[in-house]
C-alpha positions as a Python dict, from the first residue, in 0.01 Angstrom:
ca = {
    (1, 'M'): (0, 0, 0),
    (2, 'K'): (-128, -226, -319),
    (3, 'S'): (250, -315, -410),
    (4, 'I'): (210, -683, -461),
    (5, 'F'): (-83, -580, -762),
    (6, 'Y'): (68, -320, -945),
    (7, 'I'): (374, -598, -1003),
    (8, 'I'): (106, -904, -1089),
    (9, 'S'): (-25, -626, -1315),
    (10, 'A'): (214, -694, -1522),
    (11, 'F'): (273, -993, -1536),
    (12, 'A'): (-85, -1144, -1556),
    (13, 'L'): (-129, -1491, -1664),
    (14, 'L'): (-374, -1682, -1887),
    (15, 'L'): (-578, -2011, -1719),
    (16, 'T'): (-681, -2300, -1902),
    (17, 'G'): (-1076, -2359, -2019),
    (18, 'C'): (-1092, -2775, -1968),
    (19, 'T'): (-1344, -2949, -1776),
    (20, 'D'): (-1081, -3201, -1563),
    (21, 'F'): (-1023, -2996, -1261),
    (22, 'L'): (-711, -3188, -1222),
    (23, 'D'): (-607, -3016, -1618),
    (24, 'R'): (-715, -2614, -1494),
    (25, 'S'): (-314, -2512, -1445),
    (26, 'P'): (-213, -2114, -1376),
    (27, 'Y'): (62, -2123, -1673),
    (28, 'N'): (24, -2147, -2010),
    (29, 'D'): (297, -2064, -2206),
    (30, 'L'): (512, -1976, -1891),
    (31, 'S'): (531, -2335, -1765),
    (32, 'G'): (780, -2563, -1660),
    (33, 'S'): (1129, -2518, -1527),
    (34, 'T'): (1207, -2247, -1843),
    (35, 'V'): (1052, -1962, -1623),
    (36, 'W'): (1207, -2020, -1306),
    (37, 'T'): (1573, -1873, -1420),
    (38, 'S'): (1577, -1549, -1235),
    (39, 'D'): (1496, -1351, -937),
    (40, 'A'): (1301, -1148, -1130),
    (41, 'N'): (1073, -1451, -1342),
    (42, 'A'): (1068, -1662, -1085),
    (43, 'N'): (872, -1356, -838),
    (44, 'M'): (647, -1306, -1119),
    (45, 'Q'): (535, -1657, -1157),
    (46, 'L'): (429, -1679, -747),
    (47, 'N'): (314, -1374, -809),
    (48, 'G'): (68, -1572, -1024),
    (49, 'V'): (12, -1838, -818),
    (50, 'Y'): (-97, -1466, -528),
    (51, 'K'): (-330, -1409, -834),
    (52, 'L'): (-514, -1716, -841),
    (53, 'T'): (-626, -1672, -496),
    (54, 'K'): (-762, -1328, -576),
    (55, 'N'): (-1074, -1459, -816),
    (56, 'G'): (-1352, -1690, -735),
    (57, 'W'): (-1378, -1921, -507),
    (58, 'A'): (-982, -1958, -390),
    (59, 'M'): (-1011, -1747, -106),
    (60, 'Q'): (-1233, -1381, -240),
    (61, 'G'): (-1533, -1504, -174),
    (62, 'Y'): (-1468, -1659, 131),
    (63, 'C'): (-1694, -1433, 317),
    (64, 'Y'): (-1969, -1375, 86),
    (65, 'H'): (-2055, -1758, -31),
    (66, 'F'): (-1989, -1903, 379),
    (67, 'T'): (-2173, -1624, 536),
    (68, 'C'): (-2417, -1708, 322),
    (69, 'F'): (-2428, -2052, 450),
    (70, 'G'): (-2382, -1918, 775),
    (71, 'P'): (-2590, -1787, 1051),
    (72, 'D'): (-2517, -1508, 1049),
    (73, 'G'): (-2659, -1440, 640),
    (74, 'Y'): (-2812, -1579, 349),
    (75, 'D'): (-2861, -1567, -42),
    (76, 'Y'): (-3204, -1657, 10),
    (77, 'F'): (-3351, -1476, -312),
    (78, 'R'): (-3105, -1584, -501),
    (79, 'N'): (-2959, -1955, -490),
    (80, 'S'): (-3136, -2090, -194),
    (81, 'N'): (-3033, -2424, -226),
    (82, 'I'): (-2729, -2527, 68),
    (83, 'E'): (-2989, -2280, 267),
    (84, 'M'): (-3264, -2495, 207),
    (85, 'A'): (-3073, -2819, 137),
    (86, 'T'): (-3251, -2903, -159),
    (87, 'A'): (-2877, -2927, -338),
    (88, 'T'): (-2790, -3218, -443),
    (89, 'T'): (-2381, -3383, -529),
    (90, 'R'): (-2429, -3216, -883),
    (91, 'D'): (-2469, -2915, -743),
    (92, 'G'): (-2234, -2594, -878),
    (93, 'I'): (-2149, -2426, -596),
    (94, 'F'): (-1984, -2784, -453),
    (95, 'L'): (-1750, -2768, -745),
    (96, 'S'): (-1646, -2449, -797),
    (97, 'A'): (-1477, -2466, -470),
    (98, 'Y'): (-1282, -2786, -542),
    (99, 'V'): (-1192, -2699, -856),
    (100, 'E'): (-1057, -2298, -732),
    (101, 'Y'): (-896, -2508, -462),
    (102, 'Y'): (-678, -2729, -630),
    (103, 'K'): (-640, -2447, -888),
    (104, 'V'): (-404, -2329, -631),
    (105, 'I'): (-271, -2669, -477),
    (106, 'N'): (-108, -2700, -880),
    (107, 'A'): (24, -2355, -874),
    (108, 'A'): (168, -2432, -571),
    (109, 'N'): (310, -2733, -670),
    (110, 'D'): (443, -2612, -971),
    (111, 'A'): (660, -2335, -749),
    (112, 'I'): (765, -2561, -494),
    (113, 'A'): (923, -2794, -740),
    (114, 'N'): (1101, -2530, -939),
    (115, 'L'): (1176, -2321, -671),
    (116, 'T'): (1406, -2585, -454),
    (117, 'D'): (1771, -2638, -486),
    (118, 'N'): (1757, -2383, -755),
    (119, 'P'): (2065, -2239, -865),
    (120, 'N'): (1937, -1942, -1092),
    (121, 'I'): (1766, -1794, -730),
    (122, 'T'): (1906, -1622, -425),
    (123, 'P'): (1912, -1879, -153),
    (124, 'E'): (1752, -1608, 64),
    (125, 'L'): (1479, -1551, -159),
    (126, 'R'): (1408, -1916, -306),
    (127, 'E'): (1348, -2015, 104),
    (128, 'R'): (1060, -1747, 124),
    (129, 'M'): (913, -1828, -136),
    (130, 'I'): (854, -2157, -79),
    (131, 'G'): (707, -2104, 198),
    (132, 'E'): (490, -1809, 49),
    (133, 'A'): (357, -2133, -196),
    (134, 'R'): (344, -2416, 46),
    (135, 'F'): (129, -2189, 276),
    (136, 'L'): (-116, -2116, 27),
    (137, 'R'): (-74, -2490, -65),
    (138, 'G'): (-192, -2544, 301),
    (139, 'F'): (-445, -2343, 294),
    (140, 'S'): (-591, -2424, 10),
    (141, 'Y'): (-538, -2805, 129),
    (142, 'F'): (-737, -2671, 471),
    (143, 'M'): (-1063, -2581, 354),
    (144, 'L'): (-1048, -2866, 117),
    (145, 'W'): (-1051, -3054, 503),
    (146, 'Q'): (-1332, -2863, 604),
    (147, 'L'): (-1527, -2829, 323),
    (148, 'Y'): (-1518, -3271, 184),
    (149, 'G'): (-1310, -3429, 417),
    (150, 'G'): (-992, -3652, 272),
    (151, 'V'): (-962, -3568, -97),
    (152, 'I'): (-669, -3684, -269),
    (153, 'I'): (-305, -3506, -171),
    (154, 'L'): (-106, -3414, -500),
    (155, 'D'): (239, -3303, -386),
    (156, 'K'): (384, -3215, -652),
    (157, 'P'): (341, -3102, -1039),
    (158, 'T'): (158, -3449, -1154),
    (159, 'Q'): (59, -3534, -1499),
    (160, 'P'): (-373, -3546, -1508),
    (161, 'T'): (-342, -3906, -1655),
    (162, 'D'): (-161, -4009, -1250),
    (163, 'T'): (-439, -3799, -1137),
    (164, 'Y'): (-750, -4033, -1088),
    (165, 'L'): (-646, -4209, -723),
    (166, 'P'): (-876, -4283, -475),
    (167, 'R'): (-880, -4017, -182),
    (168, 'N'): (-673, -3953, 111),
    (169, 'T'): (-839, -3968, 424),
    (170, 'A'): (-938, -3676, 631),
    (171, 'D'): (-640, -3705, 879),
    (172, 'Q'): (-372, -3703, 615),
    (173, 'V'): (-546, -3411, 512),
    (174, 'R'): (-515, -3269, 806),
    (175, 'D'): (-135, -3328, 914),
    (176, 'F'): (-18, -3304, 536),
    (177, 'V'): (-216, -2896, 564),
    (178, 'I'): (-89, -2870, 922),
    (179, 'E'): (351, -2956, 790),
    (180, 'D'): (296, -2690, 487),
    (181, 'F'): (204, -2425, 760),
    (182, 'K'): (477, -2586, 983),
    (183, 'D'): (751, -2537, 694),
    (184, 'A'): (621, -2216, 606),
    (185, 'I'): (662, -2050, 941),
    (186, 'E'): (1051, -2156, 921),
    (187, 'R'): (1114, -1957, 632),
    (188, 'L'): (857, -1674, 614),
    (189, 'P'): (1025, -1346, 736),
    (190, 'L'): (815, -1181, 1030),
    (191, 'E'): (777, -808, 787),
    (192, 'Y'): (775, -695, 425),
    (193, 'G'): (912, -366, 288),
    (194, 'D'): (599, -166, 160),
    (195, 'S'): (688, -245, -204),
    (196, 'E'): (625, -631, -81),
    (197, 'N'): (316, -529, 118),
    (198, 'G'): (57, -867, 18),
    (199, 'R'): (319, -1103, 95),
    (200, 'I'): (203, -1389, 333),
    (201, 'T'): (430, -1392, 645),
    (202, 'K'): (579, -1584, 945),
    (203, 'G'): (250, -1417, 1128),
    (204, 'A'): (-35, -1607, 902),
    (205, 'A'): (149, -1975, 899),
    (206, 'V'): (115, -1970, 1296),
    (207, 'A'): (-219, -1785, 1295),
    (208, 'M'): (-306, -2123, 1003),
    (209, 'L'): (-152, -2397, 1236),
    (210, 'G'): (-267, -2241, 1529),
    (211, 'R'): (-657, -2261, 1342),
    (212, 'T'): (-573, -2608, 1213),
    (213, 'Y'): (-501, -2701, 1554),
    (214, 'L'): (-824, -2549, 1762),
    (215, 'Y'): (-1038, -2690, 1459),
    (216, 'D'): (-931, -3089, 1513),
    (217, 'Q'): (-951, -3002, 1933),
    (218, 'R'): (-561, -3029, 1988),
    (219, 'W'): (-621, -2729, 2240),
    (220, 'G'): (-341, -2738, 2438),
    (221, 'D'): (-84, -2694, 2035),
    (222, 'A'): (-358, -2456, 1984),
    (223, 'A'): (-331, -2238, 2265),
    (224, 'V'): (76, -2266, 2226),
    (225, 'E'): (65, -2142, 1908),
    (226, 'L'): (-237, -1906, 1921),
    (227, 'H'): (-24, -1691, 2229),
    (228, 'K'): (280, -1692, 2026),
    (229, 'L'): (130, -1364, 1808),
    (230, 'M'): (27, -1230, 2150),
    (231, 'E'): (422, -1159, 2270),
    (232, 'E'): (719, -1068, 2025),
    (233, 'P'): (896, -1071, 1795),
    (234, 'Y'): (487, -1031, 1696),
    (235, 'K'): (342, -682, 1734),
    (236, 'Y'): (-16, -775, 1582),
    (237, 'D'): (-322, -528, 1808),
    (238, 'L'): (-634, -463, 1753),
    (239, 'V'): (-747, -159, 1623),
    (240, 'E'): (-905, 111, 1839),
    (241, 'D'): (-1201, 200, 1616),
    (242, 'Y'): (-1318, -130, 1431),
    (243, 'A'): (-1458, 29, 1171),
    (244, 'K'): (-1175, 120, 1010),
    (245, 'L'): (-1084, -236, 985),
    (246, 'F'): (-1289, -228, 606),
    (247, 'D'): (-1208, 133, 531),
    (248, 'W'): (-967, 44, 224),
    (249, 'K'): (-836, 421, 365),
    (250, 'Y'): (-691, 207, 645),
    (251, 'E'): (-607, -107, 565),
    (252, 'R'): (-242, -119, 700),
    (253, 'N'): (-306, -178, 1011),
    (254, 'T'): (-188, -366, 1358),
    (255, 'E'): (-525, -628, 1303),
    (256, 'Y'): (-414, -768, 991),
    (257, 'I'): (-229, -1069, 986),
    (258, 'Y'): (-374, -1250, 644),
    (259, 'A'): (-608, -1007, 419),
    (260, 'L'): (-623, -1063, 30),
    (261, 'S'): (-520, -690, -98),
    (262, 'F'): (-694, -524, -368),
    (263, 'I'): (-695, -224, -580),
    (264, 'A'): (-927, -66, -805),
    (265, 'Q'): (-901, -209, -1136),
    (266, 'I'): (-1024, -442, -1321),
    (267, 'G'): (-934, -788, -1212),
    (268, 'Y'): (-734, -662, -944),
    (269, 'G'): (-1025, -583, -732),
    (270, 'T'): (-1313, -733, -515),
    (271, 'A'): (-1657, -779, -582),
    (272, 'Y'): (-1783, -727, -243),
    (273, 'D'): (-1954, -326, -362),
    (274, 'S'): (-2218, -570, -583),
    (275, 'W'): (-2233, -866, -329),
    (276, 'Y'): (-2291, -687, -40),
    (277, 'G'): (-2392, -394, -187),
    (278, 'N'): (-2716, -231, -149),
    (279, 'R'): (-2862, 25, -393),
    (280, 'S'): (-2771, 306, -306),
    (281, 'S'): (-2413, 300, -269),
    (282, 'F'): (-2223, 394, -562),
    (283, 'I'): (-2277, 34, -824),
    (284, 'N'): (-2593, -18, -656),
    (285, 'G'): (-2525, -333, -490),
    (286, 'E'): (-2723, -657, -576),
    (287, 'S'): (-2717, -736, -211),
    (288, 'Y'): (-2656, -1106, -325),
    (289, 'C'): (-2557, -1150, 104),
    (290, 'L'): (-2817, -1030, 323),
    (291, 'G'): (-2788, -1012, 700),
    (292, 'S'): (-2948, -1253, 934),
    (293, 'H'): (-3154, -1197, 1193),
    (294, 'I'): (-2989, -1285, 1477),
    (295, 'P'): (-2658, -1116, 1465),
    (296, 'F'): (-2937, -782, 1572),
    (297, 'E'): (-3115, -961, 1797),
    (298, 'T'): (-2875, -1131, 2017),
    (299, 'S'): (-2692, -773, 2030),
    (300, 'T'): (-2600, -649, 2364),
    (301, 'Y'): (-2625, -291, 2635),
    (302, 'A'): (-2283, -277, 2778),
    (303, 'D'): (-2438, -439, 3105),
    (304, 'G'): (-2559, -719, 2875),
    (305, 'S'): (-2800, -718, 2952),
    (306, 'P'): (-3023, -807, 2624),
    (307, 'I'): (-3279, -601, 2331),
    (308, 'D'): (-3570, -592, 2475),
    (309, 'L'): (-3790, -782, 2113),
    (310, 'S'): (-4114, -766, 2348),
    (311, 'T'): (-4183, -446, 2244),
    (312, 'R'): (-4065, -416, 1894),
    (313, 'P'): (-4424, -341, 1718),
    (314, 'K'): (-4587, -633, 1518),
    (315, 'R'): (-4762, -611, 1262),
    (316, 'S'): (-5067, -714, 1374),
    (317, 'D'): (-5130, -477, 1626),
    (318, 'Y'): (-5142, -223, 1322),
    (319, 'Q'): (-5449, -128, 1014),
    (320, 'D'): (-5179, -18, 743),
    (321, 'E'): (-4777, -11, 632),
    (322, 'V'): (-4750, 325, 710),
    (323, 'T'): (-4816, 365, 1045),
    (324, 'F'): (-4689, 6, 1158),
    (325, 'G'): (-4325, 179, 947),
    (326, 'N'): (-4277, 514, 1128),
    (327, 'D'): (-4282, 297, 1493),
    (328, 'L'): (-4106, -1, 1391),
    (329, 'I'): (-3831, 257, 1255),
    (330, 'Q'): (-3830, 457, 1664),
    (331, 'W'): (-3783, 162, 1801),
    (332, 'Y'): (-3530, 80, 1586),
    (333, 'D'): (-3338, 441, 1677),
    (334, 'D'): (-3437, 367, 2045),
    (335, 'V'): (-3262, 79, 2091),
    (336, 'I'): (-2952, 171, 1847),
    (337, 'N'): (-2939, 510, 2078),
    (338, 'S'): (-3020, 410, 2411),
    (339, 'P'): (-2807, 561, 2654),
    (340, 'K'): (-2783, 165, 2783),
    (341, 'G'): (-2528, 189, 2519),
    (342, 'L'): (-2533, -87, 2268),
    (343, 'D'): (-2297, -326, 2073),
    (344, 'K'): (-2083, -133, 1889),
    (345, 'R'): (-1999, -358, 1583),
    (346, 'I'): (-2378, -433, 1475),
    (347, 'S'): (-2408, -50, 1319),
    (348, 'V'): (-2052, -81, 1152),
    (349, 'N'): (-2194, -425, 1045),
    (350, 'M'): (-2503, -375, 916),
    (351, 'I'): (-2691, -105, 774),
    (352, 'L'): (-2982, -105, 1048),
    (353, 'P'): (-3285, 42, 1069),
    (354, 'S'): (-3377, 410, 1092),
    (355, 'A'): (-2981, 460, 1027),
    (356, 'T'): (-2799, 610, 752),
    (357, 'Y'): (-2596, 555, 461),
    (358, 'Y'): (-2356, 754, 242),
    (359, 'G'): (-2422, 667, -24),
    (360, 'K'): (-2387, 725, -426),
    (361, 'D'): (-2445, 1072, -542),
    (362, 'S'): (-2233, 1149, -210),
    (363, 'K'): (-2610, 1185, 26),
    (364, 'Y'): (-2762, 1020, 233),
    (365, 'F'): (-2979, 697, 238),
    (366, 'K'): (-3195, 644, 550),
    (367, 'V'): (-3362, 236, 633),
    (368, 'Y'): (-3741, 269, 631),
    (369, 'W'): (-4057, 64, 596),
    (370, 'P'): (-4169, 52, 390),
    (371, 'Y'): (-3912, 194, 191),
    (372, 'E'): (-4181, 256, -122),
    (373, 'A'): (-4362, 528, 60),
    (374, 'H'): (-4068, 759, 233),
    (375, 'V'): (-3887, 760, -155),
    (376, 'N'): (-3859, 1178, -139),
    (377, 'D'): (-3757, 1237, 237),
    (378, 'D'): (-3432, 1378, 298),
    (379, 'P'): (-3297, 1209, 390),
    (380, 'Q'): (-3437, 964, 119),
    (381, 'A'): (-3534, 562, 139),
    (382, 'L'): (-3226, 349, 118),
    (383, 'G'): (-3253, 101, -228),
    (384, 'V'): (-3199, -240, -151),
    (385, 'T'): (-3250, -513, -429),
    (386, 'F'): (-3517, -684, -304),
    (387, 'N'): (-3754, -385, -127),
    (388, 'D'): (-4118, -623, -111),
    (389, 'F'): (-3900, -747, 236),
    (390, 'A'): (-3750, -597, 510),
    (391, 'T'): (-3423, -708, 490),
    (392, 'Y'): (-3075, -654, 682),
    (393, 'S'): (-2795, -480, 469),
    (394, 'W'): (-2484, -497, 474),
    (395, 'R'): (-2215, -228, 567),
    (396, 'K'): (-1854, -342, 647),
    (397, 'F'): (-1619, -374, 267),
    (398, 'V'): (-1871, -134, 143),
    (399, 'C'): (-1760, 167, 13),
    (400, 'V'): (-1958, 492, 96),
    (401, 'G'): (-2029, 841, -77),
    (402, 'D'): (-1833, 842, -470),
    (403, 'E'): (-1522, 625, -280),
    (404, 'G'): (-1713, 348, -478),
    (405, 'Y'): (-1614, 232, -779),
    (406, 'W'): (-1755, -31, -1030),
    (407, 'A'): (-1834, -372, -1004),
    (408, 'Y'): (-1549, -595, -904),
    (409, 'Q'): (-1289, -291, -897),
    (410, 'G'): (-1345, -236, -569),
    (411, 'P'): (-988, -158, -343),
    (412, 'T'): (-1101, -276, 21),
    (413, 'D'): (-906, -584, 129),
    (414, 'I'): (-966, -873, 283),
    (415, 'P'): (-902, -1045, 601),
    (416, 'L'): (-962, -1352, 657),
    (417, 'I'): (-750, -1410, 998),
    (418, 'R'): (-740, -1077, 1228),
    (419, 'F'): (-581, -1060, 1608),
    (420, 'A'): (-925, -1043, 1720),
    (421, 'D'): (-972, -1410, 1547),
    (422, 'V'): (-567, -1515, 1755),
    (423, 'L'): (-741, -1390, 2063),
    (424, 'L'): (-1088, -1552, 2070),
    (425, 'M'): (-920, -1858, 1896),
    (426, 'Y'): (-676, -1895, 2195),
    (427, 'A'): (-921, -1756, 2466),
    (428, 'E'): (-1143, -2060, 2347),
    (429, 'A'): (-904, -2341, 2309),
    (430, 'K'): (-735, -2254, 2664),
    (431, 'N'): (-1125, -2225, 2815),
    (432, 'E'): (-1187, -2576, 2625),
    (433, 'E'): (-825, -2723, 2807),
    (434, 'L'): (-848, -2622, 3143),
    (435, 'A'): (-1120, -2641, 3382),
    (436, 'A'): (-1250, -2288, 3486),
    (437, 'P'): (-1121, -1995, 3241),
    (438, 'D'): (-842, -1842, 3395),
    (439, 'D'): (-713, -1503, 3375),
    (440, 'D'): (-528, -1513, 3026),
    (441, 'I'): (-905, -1596, 2898),
    (442, 'Y'): (-1047, -1313, 3055),
    (443, 'D'): (-791, -1043, 2965),
    (444, 'A'): (-824, -1229, 2606),
    (445, 'V'): (-1200, -1202, 2535),
    (446, 'N'): (-1218, -871, 2750),
    (447, 'R'): (-1001, -748, 2504),
    (448, 'V'): (-1223, -735, 2211),
    (449, 'R'): (-1521, -671, 2431),
    (450, 'K'): (-1372, -326, 2542),
    (451, 'R'): (-1357, -241, 2159),
    (452, 'A'): (-1693, -338, 2165),
    (453, 'G'): (-1818, -128, 2422),
    (454, 'L'): (-1926, -394, 2642),
    (455, 'N'): (-1784, -456, 3033),
    (456, 'E'): (-1520, -726, 3104),
    (457, 'L'): (-1693, -1051, 3201),
    (458, 'S'): (-1594, -1207, 3542),
    (459, 'G'): (-1688, -1492, 3761),
    (460, 'L'): (-1761, -1752, 3496),
    (461, 'D'): (-1717, -2106, 3493),
    (462, 'K'): (-1585, -2307, 3224),
    (463, 'M'): (-1974, -2397, 3020),
    (464, 'A'): (-2057, -1987, 3049),
    (465, 'M'): (-1747, -1863, 2942),
    (466, 'R'): (-1791, -2096, 2614),
    (467, 'K'): (-2100, -2030, 2546),
    (468, 'A'): (-1953, -1630, 2612),
    (469, 'I'): (-1700, -1672, 2417),
    (470, 'R'): (-1903, -1814, 2095),
    (471, 'M'): (-2096, -1526, 2118),
    (472, 'E'): (-1828, -1298, 2088),
    (473, 'R'): (-1733, -1447, 1756),
    (474, 'F'): (-2084, -1418, 1633),
    (475, 'H'): (-2040, -1021, 1695),
    (476, 'E'): (-1684, -953, 1598),
    (477, 'F'): (-1771, -1153, 1264),
    (478, 'P'): (-2058, -1171, 1128),
    (479, 'G'): (-2018, -1069, 813),
    (480, 'E'): (-1636, -1227, 778),
    (481, 'G'): (-1737, -1582, 639),
    (482, 'H'): (-1556, -1749, 990),
    (483, 'L'): (-1957, -1820, 1151),
    (484, 'F'): (-2038, -2121, 893),
    (485, 'F'): (-1767, -2307, 997),
    (486, 'D'): (-1721, -2214, 1424),
    (487, 'V'): (-2105, -2365, 1380),
    (488, 'R'): (-2041, -2648, 1194),
    (489, 'R'): (-1722, -2779, 1419),
    (490, 'W'): (-1854, -2654, 1784),
    (491, 'R'): (-2140, -2954, 1576),
    (492, 'T'): (-2454, -2713, 1673),
    (493, 'A'): (-2531, -2671, 1267),
    (494, 'H'): (-2801, -2935, 1235),
    (495, 'T'): (-2958, -2850, 1558),
    (496, 'N'): (-3249, -2570, 1617),
    (497, 'D'): (-3037, -2331, 1828),
    (498, 'P'): (-3162, -2018, 1791),
    (499, 'V'): (-2793, -1868, 1745),
    (500, 'F'): (-2597, -2151, 1651),
    (501, 'G'): (-2804, -2379, 1458),
    (502, 'L'): (-2877, -2391, 1107),
    (503, 'N'): (-3198, -2593, 1145),
    (504, 'H'): (-3440, -2277, 1182),
    (505, 'D'): (-3622, -1959, 1113),
    (506, 'V'): (-3457, -1661, 909),
    (507, 'Y'): (-3695, -1354, 1029),
    (508, 'Q'): (-3722, -970, 854),
    (509, 'F'): (-3658, -700, 1047),
    (510, 'T'): (-4083, -679, 1104),
    (511, 'G'): (-4015, -939, 1265),
    (512, 'E'): (-4229, -1156, 1001),
    (513, 'K'): (-4079, -1546, 846),
    (514, 'L'): (-3884, -1487, 613),
    (515, 'F'): (-3825, -1835, 509),
    (516, 'T'): (-3699, -2209, 678),
    (517, 'R'): (-3332, -2312, 675),
    (518, 'S'): (-3206, -2652, 732),
    (519, 'F'): (-2894, -2771, 783),
    (520, 'P'): (-2912, -3190, 777),
    (521, 'E'): (-2601, -3386, 931),
    (522, 'K'): (-2493, -3461, 564),
    (523, 'F'): (-2379, -3139, 524),
    (524, 'Y'): (-2141, -3100, 781),
    (525, 'L'): (-1904, -3280, 484),
    (526, 'W'): (-1976, -3172, 163),
    (527, 'P'): (-2021, -3395, -159),
    (528, 'I'): (-1776, -3474, -394),
    (529, 'P'): (-1857, -3351, -660),
    (530, 'E'): (-2014, -3567, -960),
    (531, 'A'): (-1827, -3440, -1213),
    (532, 'E'): (-1532, -3536, -1062),
    (533, 'R'): (-1691, -3862, -980),
    (534, 'D'): (-1738, -3926, -1357),
    (535, 'L'): (-1406, -3866, -1461),
    (536, 'N'): (-1232, -4024, -1170),
    (537, 'P'): (-1452, -4397, -1034),
    (538, 'K'): (-1165, -4454, -765),
    (539, 'L'): (-1311, -4131, -542),
    (540, 'D'): (-1584, -4245, -358),
    (541, 'Q'): (-1926, -4048, -204),
    (542, 'N'): (-1945, -3875, 138),
    (543, 'E'): (-2199, -4054, 377),
    (544, 'G'): (-2510, -3962, 314),
    (545, 'W'): (-2471, -3820, -11),
}
């Protein structure tokens, strides 16, 4: 299942350690045209480009970092600079993202240049590999476009001394991204054999082209591209059981359009068992990212009715914490197991109060409050890193029982594009394009709702459907990083909207305030890292920074 990584592990590439991002080549002694002399060598070299996408910011951290910054999660206890708007232009987060995406771009440029018209490589393989490299370059520039706006476009291998350039405009970067994805579509295959599982397909390029159009509000173009993935020759479909999407044993499925593949091996596994894991998981997860109160509190029952939060026990009504906690946990149990049928996804995304988790030593653990009053219970109290606070822990992407692996060796693939995303992006684009929702929009949204155990939508006008689609995205993708970009492109992030804004209080599952997050308008574009402006005075800064 993880075939591409066994190939990569036989040809690990060294990274340079200098401070200028424009000098951070992914190749060392292997660089240059000498390695592009055979199919086997070229394939190994391209695998090195793939490997860069699995490290740090480049793509593995997509779900973790952007969930921390979005409405569905937070990193308040460790690094709240962005969540509380105290970050400066020298914040390491802004620099890390900038550097990591340019690493991939530089490597992809090297691959494209050395593959183009190369007579030593079989033509069919050569064209496919160029498509893969152009997709990876396009994806990286897509991320830079979204985070920073205009950045320097490098379309070929460039010596560091020649890269001290002014920024291209955001529109130029967007157009460059579109051309990369269009080119990749023409070159990439629909699918691969089992021995090359994990490589980028034509469908992934179509999906990213559609996403680019959607983010640019080109509704008609987005709908056309995304609809292609809903018909022949593509065979994508929703996985019937939502929980299996985040279990490494079921990763070869019809819903993953583009996923980062991992194996349980140092250097080739994920860090999510640590980043998202709880203290009762196999490796004693560190809870780097925690879930917001909003996904649970906005979940609905099958008939669309909301959770009645007014009935949740209030701390102020109790004289002692244990009695309050017992009633609170019982309330959650009643809500989660109500015969009205709560949205199935919330219990897959988060380990909710009163729920159990199959953790280390093959034991079951339960979320109680307060934790320390139940350490000797059966099941034992779920351990969390910050046990003085009533926090929501993630369940998705975290191994269970003794399936867990040591830190940074997790085997769980990370989906960056799922078919559910395609359905909801298509519905959004079509709804924005039309005066009122049509049957195609309802069909797309209701396919996603049906899997969640929710009744079908009907009778909505354009504005009501817009809100319904946004809410559906909120409950389908918590913890996956997409919602950070959603609230930015919807221009709701700077508002105090209780769901789609990022200027509001964050609450514990006791209903008590944890902290207040902030999102000033200047945060719609991150700053060009000051360390790069020190090196290149031609880089102007984004407004407000």
